[in-house]
């Protein structure tokens, strides 16, 4: 059966395109063989998600997962695997050890909670009455003076509750894929906002949010409140990584509730929407509510930098080995779930693609480099720093990047690529995809997509691209929620995705030409 399938596959390959960008049939078969019969992607994904779990940048699990990835790469004979420093990164190492909350009265019920990223911990289990702080844009905190000592403060609007009339998990239909083929005008994402940590804080909106949160936090500290209870974005019993006010969404802006050495702050617990709604309604009805909560965290003083994991399979062609094909996915995640669909399983796929290329041992003309980014959730920080350090516009290295492929669109099967308005690249991808059609990769969308690590490449005029993937439950369930775990991934999708990624990397490494640079945005 396998021999017949491979034969059919070789016949299919026989129909491949003309010289220059052709696909090497035997290599494709070898990659497919290795990736399907000796796949390690499931074990890699489970190690990342089950053993290390959530990997907030510079948390202890992030460091452990980074070292683990370097060891794997070394084991497979990838050259010079290492953790490359980048900065500035001024945040502490933050690891959540314990998060708990329950309502004690008027009746006892549990609350699904998580600590807000970089929140300080409580001093053990803290019990106190809850006060609903409605600020409604008012800057005036004085009405609350003298009313908050020893109390939990519930702050921020409830996330709008939404019923799911759409199916929970979806795969892209033929119609949906066809629709992607038709360009949607979308401006190039302005990465300058993401380019450096300091740039983020200059935008007026963010600055005013920071000032407001600082004022609220200092007031709550002075009033000796126990901590903040903030409605999260999570629905249906899930806790979201972000809160509706003065919580995680502002973390990248260094807002006050976040731990900063020497600055007094207050613990922040994020609530699932059901718990937040029940508390809100009880308090609005004038009912006295008492909550018991605890947040245990380990805080390590800021290092001033974070790291990206990198490594290479050197090219063998003297003329081309200085040129680089890069594969990347962000290793960091938010603090909820185990960071599986965002983005642990894609890190496993990228690692597996490197393993496959090493295992088949076929000569590649160009060098293939892997990058596992950090700081993505805080604004594409690791990849932005990498592009700045290695591919500054006009630098010799920039001229030698043949292609960057990014995997960060949920755990679903790869169905195609966004060509970022680069039609020349789109044409090449269509050729390389011919032998991958039976794996479900059929579509090149001329459109741009954003919000992840190919953007700093694209913005620097480099050929950086993101994959089209089946959404599965990414937007309906797992994206930045406590449901983001291994159970939401489909193992066969990961096996195929690794074969696809290794095949495309091989094609790009052996093509006569590098992928054309993006032309100026329309
Ligand atoms: Zn992501």
mmCIF file with all atom_site columns, C-alpha atoms in Angstrom, residues 51 56 78 156 226 242 247 300 342 347 395 403 425 459 516:
data_model
loop_
_atom_site.group_PDB
_atom_site.id
_atom_site.type_symbol
_atom_site.label_atom_id
_atom_site.label_alt_id
_atom_site.label_comp_id
_atom_site.label_asym_id
_atom_site.label_entity_id
_atom_site.label_seq_id
_atom_site.pdbx_PDB_ins_code
_atom_site.Cartn_x
_atom_site.Cartn_y
_atom_site.Cartn_z
_atom_site.occupancy
_atom_site.B_iso_or_equiv
_atom_site.pdbx_formal_charge
_atom_site.auth_seq_id
_atom_site.auth_comp_id
_atom_site.auth_asym_id
_atom_site.auth_atom_id
_atom_site.pdbx_PDB_model_num
ATOM 1  C CA . UNK A 1 51  ? 5.823   19.415 29.966 1.00 0.00 ? 51  UNK A CA 1
ATOM 2  C CA . UNK A 1 56  ? 5.305   33.741 28.859 1.00 0.00 ? 56  UNK A CA 1
ATOM 3  C CA . UNK A 1 78  ? 21.575  21.293 13.282 1.00 0.00 ? 78  UNK A CA 1
ATOM 4  C CA . UNK A 1 156 ? -13.601 47.129 34.199 1.00 0.00 ? 156 UNK A CA 1
ATOM 5  C CA . UNK A 1 226 ? -6.317  43.420 48.480 1.00 0.00 ? 226 UNK A CA 1
ATOM 6  C CA . UNK A 1 242 ? -6.302  39.602 28.498 1.00 0.00 ? 242 UNK A CA 1
ATOM 7  C CA . UNK A 1 247 ? -4.700  44.222 32.785 1.00 0.00 ? 247 UNK A CA 1
ATOM 8  C CA . UNK A 1 300 ? 12.915  37.211 38.765 1.00 0.00 ? 300 UNK A CA 1
ATOM 9  C CA . UNK A 1 342 ? -0.790  29.659 19.858 1.00 0.00 ? 342 UNK A CA 1
ATOM 10 C CA . UNK A 1 347 ? 6.993   25.448 17.014 1.00 0.00 ? 347 UNK A CA 1
ATOM 11 C CA . UNK A 1 395 ? 22.776  45.483 4.777  1.00 0.00 ? 395 UNK A CA 1
ATOM 12 C CA . UNK A 1 403 ? 12.746  33.526 1.977  1.00 0.00 ? 403 UNK A CA 1
ATOM 13 C CA . UNK A 1 425 ? 6.475   35.047 -5.105 1.00 0.00 ? 425 UNK A CA 1
ATOM 14 C CA . UNK A 1 459 ? 8.033   45.779 6.487  1.00 0.00 ? 459 UNK A CA 1
ATOM 15 C CA . UNK A 1 516 ? 11.678  38.262 -5.440 1.00 0.00 ? 516 UNK A CA 1
#
